[in-house]
PDB file of C-alpha atoms in Angstrom:
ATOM      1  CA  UNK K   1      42.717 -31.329 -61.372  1.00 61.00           C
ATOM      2  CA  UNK K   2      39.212 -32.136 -60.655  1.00 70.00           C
ATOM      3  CA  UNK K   3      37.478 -35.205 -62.533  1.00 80.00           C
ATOM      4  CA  UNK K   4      33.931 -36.117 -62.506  1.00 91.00           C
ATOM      5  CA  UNK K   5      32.562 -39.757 -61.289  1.00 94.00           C
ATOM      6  CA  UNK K   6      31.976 -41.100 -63.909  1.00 96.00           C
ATOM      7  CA  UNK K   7      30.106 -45.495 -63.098  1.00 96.00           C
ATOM      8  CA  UNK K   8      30.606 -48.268 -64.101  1.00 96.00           C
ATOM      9  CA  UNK K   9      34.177 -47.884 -64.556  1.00 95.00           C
ATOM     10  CA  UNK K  10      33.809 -50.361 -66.930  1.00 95.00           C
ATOM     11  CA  UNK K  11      31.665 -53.092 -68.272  1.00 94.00           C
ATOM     12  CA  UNK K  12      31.265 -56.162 -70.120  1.00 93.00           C
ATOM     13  CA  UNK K  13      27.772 -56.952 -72.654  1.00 90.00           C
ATOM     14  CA  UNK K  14      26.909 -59.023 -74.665  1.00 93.00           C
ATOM     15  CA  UNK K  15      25.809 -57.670 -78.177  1.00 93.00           C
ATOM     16  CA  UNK K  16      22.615 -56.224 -78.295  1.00 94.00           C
ATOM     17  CA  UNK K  17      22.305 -55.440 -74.682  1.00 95.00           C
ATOM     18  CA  UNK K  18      20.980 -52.147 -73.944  1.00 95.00           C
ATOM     19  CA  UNK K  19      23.690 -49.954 -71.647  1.00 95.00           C
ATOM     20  CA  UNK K  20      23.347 -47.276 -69.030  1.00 97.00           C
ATOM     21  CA  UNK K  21      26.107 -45.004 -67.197  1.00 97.00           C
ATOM     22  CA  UNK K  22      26.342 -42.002 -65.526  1.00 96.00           C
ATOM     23  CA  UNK K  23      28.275 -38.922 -64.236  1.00 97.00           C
ATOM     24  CA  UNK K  24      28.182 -36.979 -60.748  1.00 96.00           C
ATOM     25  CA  UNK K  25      29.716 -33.747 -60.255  1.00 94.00           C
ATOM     26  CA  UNK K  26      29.667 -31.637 -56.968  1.00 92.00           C
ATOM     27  CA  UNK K  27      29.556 -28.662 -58.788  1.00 88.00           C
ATOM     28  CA  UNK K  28      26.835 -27.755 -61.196  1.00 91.00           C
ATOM     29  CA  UNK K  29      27.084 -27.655 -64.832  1.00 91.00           C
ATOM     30  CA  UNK K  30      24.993 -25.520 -67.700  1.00 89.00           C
ATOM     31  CA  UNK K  31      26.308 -27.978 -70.414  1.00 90.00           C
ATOM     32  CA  UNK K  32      26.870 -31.524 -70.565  1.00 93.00           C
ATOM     33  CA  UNK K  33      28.775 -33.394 -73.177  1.00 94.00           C
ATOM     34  CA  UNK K  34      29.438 -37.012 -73.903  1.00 96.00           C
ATOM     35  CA  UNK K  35      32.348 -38.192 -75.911  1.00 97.00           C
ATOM     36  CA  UNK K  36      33.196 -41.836 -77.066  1.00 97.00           C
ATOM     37  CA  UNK K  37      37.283 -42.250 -77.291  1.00 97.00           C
ATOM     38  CA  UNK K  38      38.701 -45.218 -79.562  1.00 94.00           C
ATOM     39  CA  UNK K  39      42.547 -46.087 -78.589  1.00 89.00           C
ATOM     40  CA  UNK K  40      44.900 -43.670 -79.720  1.00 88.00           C
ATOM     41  CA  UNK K  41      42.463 -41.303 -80.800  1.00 92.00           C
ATOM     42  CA  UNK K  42      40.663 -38.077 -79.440  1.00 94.00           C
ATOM     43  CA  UNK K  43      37.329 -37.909 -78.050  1.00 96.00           C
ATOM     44  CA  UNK K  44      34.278 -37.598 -80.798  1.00 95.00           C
ATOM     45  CA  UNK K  45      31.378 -35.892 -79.510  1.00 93.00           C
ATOM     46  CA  UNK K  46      28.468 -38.319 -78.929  1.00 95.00           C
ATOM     47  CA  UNK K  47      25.627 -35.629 -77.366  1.00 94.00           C
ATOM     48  CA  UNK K  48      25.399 -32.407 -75.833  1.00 92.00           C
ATOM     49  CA  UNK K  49      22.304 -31.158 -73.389  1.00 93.00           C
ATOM     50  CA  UNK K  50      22.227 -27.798 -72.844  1.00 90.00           C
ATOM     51  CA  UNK K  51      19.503 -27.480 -70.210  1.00 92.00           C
ATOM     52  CA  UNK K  52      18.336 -28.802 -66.723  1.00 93.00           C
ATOM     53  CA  UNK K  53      16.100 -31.562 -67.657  1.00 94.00           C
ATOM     54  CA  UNK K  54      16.379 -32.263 -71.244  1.00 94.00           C
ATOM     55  CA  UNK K  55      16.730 -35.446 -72.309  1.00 96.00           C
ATOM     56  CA  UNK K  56      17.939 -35.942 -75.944  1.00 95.00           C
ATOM     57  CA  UNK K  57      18.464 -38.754 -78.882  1.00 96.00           C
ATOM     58  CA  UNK K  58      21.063 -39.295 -81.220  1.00 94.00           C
ATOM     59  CA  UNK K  59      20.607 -42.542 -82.875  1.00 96.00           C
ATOM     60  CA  UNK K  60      20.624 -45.228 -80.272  1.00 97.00           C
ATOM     61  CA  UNK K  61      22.082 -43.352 -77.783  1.00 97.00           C
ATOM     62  CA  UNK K  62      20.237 -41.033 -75.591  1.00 98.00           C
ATOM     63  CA  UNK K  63      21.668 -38.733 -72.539  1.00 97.00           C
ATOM     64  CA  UNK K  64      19.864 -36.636 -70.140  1.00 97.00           C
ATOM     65  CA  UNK K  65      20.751 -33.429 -67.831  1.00 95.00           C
ATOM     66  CA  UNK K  66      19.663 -33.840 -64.431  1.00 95.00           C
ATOM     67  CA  UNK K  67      17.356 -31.371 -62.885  1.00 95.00           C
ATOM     68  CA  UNK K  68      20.263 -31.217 -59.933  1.00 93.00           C
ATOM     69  CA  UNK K  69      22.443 -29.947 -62.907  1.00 92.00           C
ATOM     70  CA  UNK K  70      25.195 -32.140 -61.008  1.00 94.00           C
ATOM     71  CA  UNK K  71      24.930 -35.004 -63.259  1.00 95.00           C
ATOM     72  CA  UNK K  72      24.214 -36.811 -66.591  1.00 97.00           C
ATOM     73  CA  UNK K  73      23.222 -40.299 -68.021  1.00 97.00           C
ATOM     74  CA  UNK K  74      24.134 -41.875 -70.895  1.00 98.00           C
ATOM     75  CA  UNK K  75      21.899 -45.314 -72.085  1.00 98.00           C
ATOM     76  CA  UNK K  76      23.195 -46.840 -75.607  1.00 97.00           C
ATOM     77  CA  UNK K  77      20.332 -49.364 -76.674  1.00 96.00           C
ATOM     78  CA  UNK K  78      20.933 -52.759 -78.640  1.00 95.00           C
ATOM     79  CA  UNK K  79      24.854 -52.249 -78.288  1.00 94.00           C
ATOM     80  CA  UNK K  80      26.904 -53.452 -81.542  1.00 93.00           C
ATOM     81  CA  UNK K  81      30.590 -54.393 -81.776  1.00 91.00           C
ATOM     82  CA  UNK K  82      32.097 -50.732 -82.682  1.00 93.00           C
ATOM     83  CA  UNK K  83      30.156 -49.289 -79.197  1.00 94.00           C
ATOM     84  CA  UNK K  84      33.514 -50.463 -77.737  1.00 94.00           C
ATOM     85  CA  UNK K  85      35.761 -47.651 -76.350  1.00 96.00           C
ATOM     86  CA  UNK K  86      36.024 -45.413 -73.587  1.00 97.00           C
ATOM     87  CA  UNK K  87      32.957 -42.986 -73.052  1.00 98.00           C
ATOM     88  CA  UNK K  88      33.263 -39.758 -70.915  1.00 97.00           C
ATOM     89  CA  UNK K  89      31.277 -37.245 -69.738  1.00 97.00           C
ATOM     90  CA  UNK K  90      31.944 -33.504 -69.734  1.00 95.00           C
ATOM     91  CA  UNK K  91      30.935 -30.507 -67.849  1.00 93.00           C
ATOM     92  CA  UNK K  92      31.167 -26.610 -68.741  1.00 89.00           C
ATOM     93  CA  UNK K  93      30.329 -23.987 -66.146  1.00 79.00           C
ATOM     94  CA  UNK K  94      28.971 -21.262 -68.095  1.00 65.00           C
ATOM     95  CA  UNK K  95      26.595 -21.424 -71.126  1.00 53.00           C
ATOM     96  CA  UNK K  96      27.407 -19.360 -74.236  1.00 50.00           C
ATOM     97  CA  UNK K  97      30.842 -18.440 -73.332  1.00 49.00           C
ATOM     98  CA  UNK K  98      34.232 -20.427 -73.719  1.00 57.00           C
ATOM     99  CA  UNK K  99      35.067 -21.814 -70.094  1.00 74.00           C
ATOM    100  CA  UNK K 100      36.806 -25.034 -70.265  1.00 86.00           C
ATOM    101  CA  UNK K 101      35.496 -28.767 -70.279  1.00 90.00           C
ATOM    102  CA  UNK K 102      35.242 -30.819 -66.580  1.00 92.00           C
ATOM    103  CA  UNK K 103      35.589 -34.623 -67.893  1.00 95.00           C
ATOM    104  CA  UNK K 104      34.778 -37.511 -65.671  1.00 95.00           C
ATOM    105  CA  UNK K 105      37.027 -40.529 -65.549  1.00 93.00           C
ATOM    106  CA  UNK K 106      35.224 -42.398 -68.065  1.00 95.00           C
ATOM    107  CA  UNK K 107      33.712 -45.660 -68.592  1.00 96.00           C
ATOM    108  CA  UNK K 108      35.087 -48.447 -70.682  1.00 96.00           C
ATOM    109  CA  UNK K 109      32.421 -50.598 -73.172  1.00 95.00           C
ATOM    110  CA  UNK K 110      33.693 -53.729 -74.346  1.00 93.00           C
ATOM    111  CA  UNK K 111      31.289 -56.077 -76.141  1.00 84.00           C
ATOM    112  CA  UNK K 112      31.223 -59.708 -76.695  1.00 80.00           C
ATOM    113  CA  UNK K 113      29.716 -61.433 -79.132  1.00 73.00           C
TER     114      UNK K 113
ATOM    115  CA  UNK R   1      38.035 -28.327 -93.665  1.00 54.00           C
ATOM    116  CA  UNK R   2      38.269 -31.808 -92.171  1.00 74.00           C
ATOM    117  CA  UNK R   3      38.702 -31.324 -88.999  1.00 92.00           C
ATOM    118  CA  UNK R   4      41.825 -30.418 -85.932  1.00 96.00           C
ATOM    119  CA  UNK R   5      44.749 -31.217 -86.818  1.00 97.00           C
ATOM    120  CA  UNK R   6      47.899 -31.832 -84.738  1.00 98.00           C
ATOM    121  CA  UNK R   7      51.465 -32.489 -85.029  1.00 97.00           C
ATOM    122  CA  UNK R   8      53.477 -35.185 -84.602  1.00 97.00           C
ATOM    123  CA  UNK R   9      51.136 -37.972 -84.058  1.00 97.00           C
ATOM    124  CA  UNK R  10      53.787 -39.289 -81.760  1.00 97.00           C
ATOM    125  CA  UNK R  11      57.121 -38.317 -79.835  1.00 98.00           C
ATOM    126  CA  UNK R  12      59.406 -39.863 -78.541  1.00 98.00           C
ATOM    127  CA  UNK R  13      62.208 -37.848 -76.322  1.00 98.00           C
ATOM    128  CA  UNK R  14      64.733 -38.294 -74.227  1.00 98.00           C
ATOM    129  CA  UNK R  15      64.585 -36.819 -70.519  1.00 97.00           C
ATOM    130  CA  UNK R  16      66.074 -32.866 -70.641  1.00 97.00           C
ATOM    131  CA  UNK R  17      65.090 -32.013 -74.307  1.00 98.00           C
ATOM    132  CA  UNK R  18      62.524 -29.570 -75.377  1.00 98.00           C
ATOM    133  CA  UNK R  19      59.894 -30.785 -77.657  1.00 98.00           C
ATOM    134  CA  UNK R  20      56.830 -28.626 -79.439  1.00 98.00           C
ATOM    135  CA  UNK R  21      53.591 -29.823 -80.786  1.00 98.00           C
ATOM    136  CA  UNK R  22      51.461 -27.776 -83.158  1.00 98.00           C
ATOM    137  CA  UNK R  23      47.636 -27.891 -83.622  1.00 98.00           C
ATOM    138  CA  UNK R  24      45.684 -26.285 -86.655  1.00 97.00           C
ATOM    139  CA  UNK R  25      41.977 -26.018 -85.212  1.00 95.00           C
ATOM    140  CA  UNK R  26      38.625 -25.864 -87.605  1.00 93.00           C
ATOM    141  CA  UNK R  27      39.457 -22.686 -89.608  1.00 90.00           C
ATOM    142  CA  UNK R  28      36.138 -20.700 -88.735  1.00 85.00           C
ATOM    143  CA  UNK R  29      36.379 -21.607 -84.626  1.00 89.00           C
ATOM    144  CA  UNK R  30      37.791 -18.794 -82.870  1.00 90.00           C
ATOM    145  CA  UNK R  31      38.478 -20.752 -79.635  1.00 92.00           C
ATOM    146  CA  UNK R  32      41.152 -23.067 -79.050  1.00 95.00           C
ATOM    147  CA  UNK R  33      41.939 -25.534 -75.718  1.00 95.00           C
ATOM    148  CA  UNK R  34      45.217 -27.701 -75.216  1.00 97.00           C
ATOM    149  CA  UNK R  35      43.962 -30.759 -72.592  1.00 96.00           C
ATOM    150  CA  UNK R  36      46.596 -33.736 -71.300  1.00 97.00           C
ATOM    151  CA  UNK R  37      45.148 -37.319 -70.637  1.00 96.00           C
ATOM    152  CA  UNK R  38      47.424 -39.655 -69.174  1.00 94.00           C
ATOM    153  CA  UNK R  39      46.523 -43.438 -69.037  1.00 90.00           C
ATOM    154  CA  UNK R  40      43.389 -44.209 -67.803  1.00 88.00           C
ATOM    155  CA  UNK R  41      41.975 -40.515 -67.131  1.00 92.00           C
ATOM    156  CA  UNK R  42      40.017 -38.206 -68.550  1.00 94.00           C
ATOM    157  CA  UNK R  43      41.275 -35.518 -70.204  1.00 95.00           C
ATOM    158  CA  UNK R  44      42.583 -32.314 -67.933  1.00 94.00           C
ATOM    159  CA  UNK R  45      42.149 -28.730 -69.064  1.00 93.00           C
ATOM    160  CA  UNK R  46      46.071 -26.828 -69.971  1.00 95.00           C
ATOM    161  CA  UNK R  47      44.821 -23.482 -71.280  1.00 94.00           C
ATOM    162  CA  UNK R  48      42.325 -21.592 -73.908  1.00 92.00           C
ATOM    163  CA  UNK R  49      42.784 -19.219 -76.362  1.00 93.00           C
ATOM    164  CA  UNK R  50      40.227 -16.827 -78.075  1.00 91.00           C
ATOM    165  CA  UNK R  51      41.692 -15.865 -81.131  1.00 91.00           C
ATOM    166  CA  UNK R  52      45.161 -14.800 -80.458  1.00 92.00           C
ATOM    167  CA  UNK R  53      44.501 -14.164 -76.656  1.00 92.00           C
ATOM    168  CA  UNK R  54      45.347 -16.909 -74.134  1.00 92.00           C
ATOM    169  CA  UNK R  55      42.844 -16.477 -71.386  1.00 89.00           C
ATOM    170  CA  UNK R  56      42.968 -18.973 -69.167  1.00 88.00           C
ATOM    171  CA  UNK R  57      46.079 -21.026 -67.986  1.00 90.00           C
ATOM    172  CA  UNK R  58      45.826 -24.455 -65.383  1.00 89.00           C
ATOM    173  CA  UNK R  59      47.866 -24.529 -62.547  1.00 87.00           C
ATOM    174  CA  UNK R  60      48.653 -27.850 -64.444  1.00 84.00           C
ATOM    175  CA  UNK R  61      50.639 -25.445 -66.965  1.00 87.00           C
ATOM    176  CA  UNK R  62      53.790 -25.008 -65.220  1.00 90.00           C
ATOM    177  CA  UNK R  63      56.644 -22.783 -66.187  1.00 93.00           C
ATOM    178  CA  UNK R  64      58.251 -25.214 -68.492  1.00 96.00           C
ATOM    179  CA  UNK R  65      55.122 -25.108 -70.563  1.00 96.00           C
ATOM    180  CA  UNK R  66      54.534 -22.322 -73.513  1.00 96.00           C
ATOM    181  CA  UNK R  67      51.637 -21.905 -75.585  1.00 97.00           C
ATOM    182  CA  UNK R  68      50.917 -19.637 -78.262  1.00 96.00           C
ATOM    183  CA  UNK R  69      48.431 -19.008 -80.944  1.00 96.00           C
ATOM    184  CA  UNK R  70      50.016 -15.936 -82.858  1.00 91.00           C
ATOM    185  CA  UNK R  71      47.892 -15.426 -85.702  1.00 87.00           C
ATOM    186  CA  UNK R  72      44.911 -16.649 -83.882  1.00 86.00           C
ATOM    187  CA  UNK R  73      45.033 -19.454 -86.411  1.00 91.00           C
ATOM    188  CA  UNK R  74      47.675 -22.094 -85.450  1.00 96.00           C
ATOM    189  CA  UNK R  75      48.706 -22.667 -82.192  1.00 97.00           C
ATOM    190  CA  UNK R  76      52.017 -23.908 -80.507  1.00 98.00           C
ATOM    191  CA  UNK R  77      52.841 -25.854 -77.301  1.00 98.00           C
ATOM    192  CA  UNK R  78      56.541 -26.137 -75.719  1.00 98.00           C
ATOM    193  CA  UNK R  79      57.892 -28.184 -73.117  1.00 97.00           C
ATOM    194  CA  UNK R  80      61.301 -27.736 -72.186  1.00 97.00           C
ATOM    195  CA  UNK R  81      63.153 -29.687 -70.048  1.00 97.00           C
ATOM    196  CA  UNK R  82      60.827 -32.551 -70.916  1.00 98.00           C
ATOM    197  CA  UNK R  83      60.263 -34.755 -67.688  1.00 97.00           C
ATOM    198  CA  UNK R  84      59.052 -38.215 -67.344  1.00 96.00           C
ATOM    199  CA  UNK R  85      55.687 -37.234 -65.708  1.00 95.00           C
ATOM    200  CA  UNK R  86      55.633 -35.043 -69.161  1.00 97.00           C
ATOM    201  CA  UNK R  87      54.364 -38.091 -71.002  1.00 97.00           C
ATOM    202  CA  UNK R  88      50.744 -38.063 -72.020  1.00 97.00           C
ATOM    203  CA  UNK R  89      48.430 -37.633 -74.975  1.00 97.00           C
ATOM    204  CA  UNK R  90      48.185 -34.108 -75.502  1.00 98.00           C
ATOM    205  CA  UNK R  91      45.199 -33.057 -77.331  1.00 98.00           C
ATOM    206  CA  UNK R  92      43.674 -29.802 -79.212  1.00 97.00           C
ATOM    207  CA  UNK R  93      40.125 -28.719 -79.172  1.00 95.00           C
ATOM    208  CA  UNK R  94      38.552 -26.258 -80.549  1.00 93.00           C
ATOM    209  CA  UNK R  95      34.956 -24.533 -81.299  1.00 89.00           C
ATOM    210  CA  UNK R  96      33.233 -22.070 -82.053  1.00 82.00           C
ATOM    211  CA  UNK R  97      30.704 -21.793 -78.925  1.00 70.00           C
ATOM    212  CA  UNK R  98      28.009 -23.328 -81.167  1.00 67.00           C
ATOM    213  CA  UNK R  99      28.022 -26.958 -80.370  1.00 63.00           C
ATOM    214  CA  UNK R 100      30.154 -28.650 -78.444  1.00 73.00           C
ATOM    215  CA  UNK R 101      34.322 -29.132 -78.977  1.00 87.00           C
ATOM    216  CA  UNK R 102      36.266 -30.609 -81.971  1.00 91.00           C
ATOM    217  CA  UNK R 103      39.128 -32.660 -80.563  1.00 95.00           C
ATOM    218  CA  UNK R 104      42.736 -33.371 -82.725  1.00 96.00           C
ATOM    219  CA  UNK R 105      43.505 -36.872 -82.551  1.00 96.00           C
ATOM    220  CA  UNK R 106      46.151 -35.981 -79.877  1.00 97.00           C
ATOM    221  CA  UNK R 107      49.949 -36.220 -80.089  1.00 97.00           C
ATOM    222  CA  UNK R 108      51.224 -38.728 -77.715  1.00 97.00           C
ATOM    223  CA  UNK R 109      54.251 -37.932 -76.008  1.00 98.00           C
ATOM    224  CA  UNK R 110      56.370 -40.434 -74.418  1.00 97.00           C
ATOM    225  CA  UNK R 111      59.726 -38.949 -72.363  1.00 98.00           C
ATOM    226  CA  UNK R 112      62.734 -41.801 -71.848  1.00 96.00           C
TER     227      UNK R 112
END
């Protein structure tokens, strides 16, 4: 099925760094999600943006929907230990109904001390 | 209400035997999604129920696969004839259009 691109792939910081990634899609999205995933577990929502342009906060993270509506970034400022894990994007087609989730192909955060 | 729930946390199966994982979503979301994730993907869209309807099935779903939700509560999904491409993390989401989806912590599924 089709997955979003979704860069870096993955990454190495050192604590405290500040951290930026994004997500491309040819198609275009209404909603954007961005889940963190710890090993074993599901995805935990991290942000949603609901419209072309918004940029929103949610603790030290903050994400923004692209005016294109074909992609998303994700920056996580003054990264700590637990921001390790596997961070993907999401896409839904149609706003205020139930279509299903597009995810990208994720990006994978590991911190060092 | 703490959250999705799904069951087993793990499986183990041997190639040619039918297995079925259940999934009890957030009790007042009306909408509930089954998604695979093999290693080192994201996770891929199965199918979607509203309530006790299943709307929307991915070619991914192929005839060995069941789902149900009869009560529009729980939900159900078979696989019979369990292959060895079968083996994934198979999660549960659900919501209730409002914000975002609740994901189970999966059931991992591993076919010998």
């Amino acid at each position: 099925g089709q997955q979003l691109n979704q860069s870096p792939q993955s990454m190495f910081i050192q604590e405290g760094e500040d951290v930026s990634m994004n997500c491309t899609s040819s198609s275009i999205f209404n909603t954007w999600l961005w889940y963190k995933q710890d090993p074993g577990e599901g995805p935990v929502l991290l942000i949603a943006l609901y419209k072309a342009g918004e940029l929103t906060s949610n603790g030290r993270l903050t994400a923004q929907f692209g005016i294109t509506r074909k992609d998303s970034f994700l920056n996580i400022s003054a990264s700590i230990p637990s921001d390790v894990g596997i961070y993907f994007c999401a896409g839904r087609g149609n706003t205020g109904t139930a279509s299903k989730l597009t995810f990208g192909t994720g990006t994978r955060l590991q911190v060092t001390l | 209400d703490t959250g999705v729930s799904q069951d087993p946390r793990h499986k183990i199966t041997k190639r040619g035997q039918n297995v079925t994982f259940r999934c009890d979503p957030i009790s007042e979301h009306n909408r509930l999604y089954w998604y695979r994730q093999t290693l080192g993907q994201g996770p891929e869209f199965l199918t979607y129920f509203q309530n006790e309807a299943q709307l929307e099935k991915s070619r991914l779903l192929s005839d060995r696969f069941s789902a149900e939700r009869p009560k529009g509560s729980f939900s159900t999904l078979e696989i019979q004839r369990t292959e060895q491409g079968d083996s994934a993390m198979y999660l549960c989401a659900s919501t209730d259009d409002s914000y975002g989806y609740t994901f189970g912590s999966g059931t991992r599924l591993t076919v010998v």
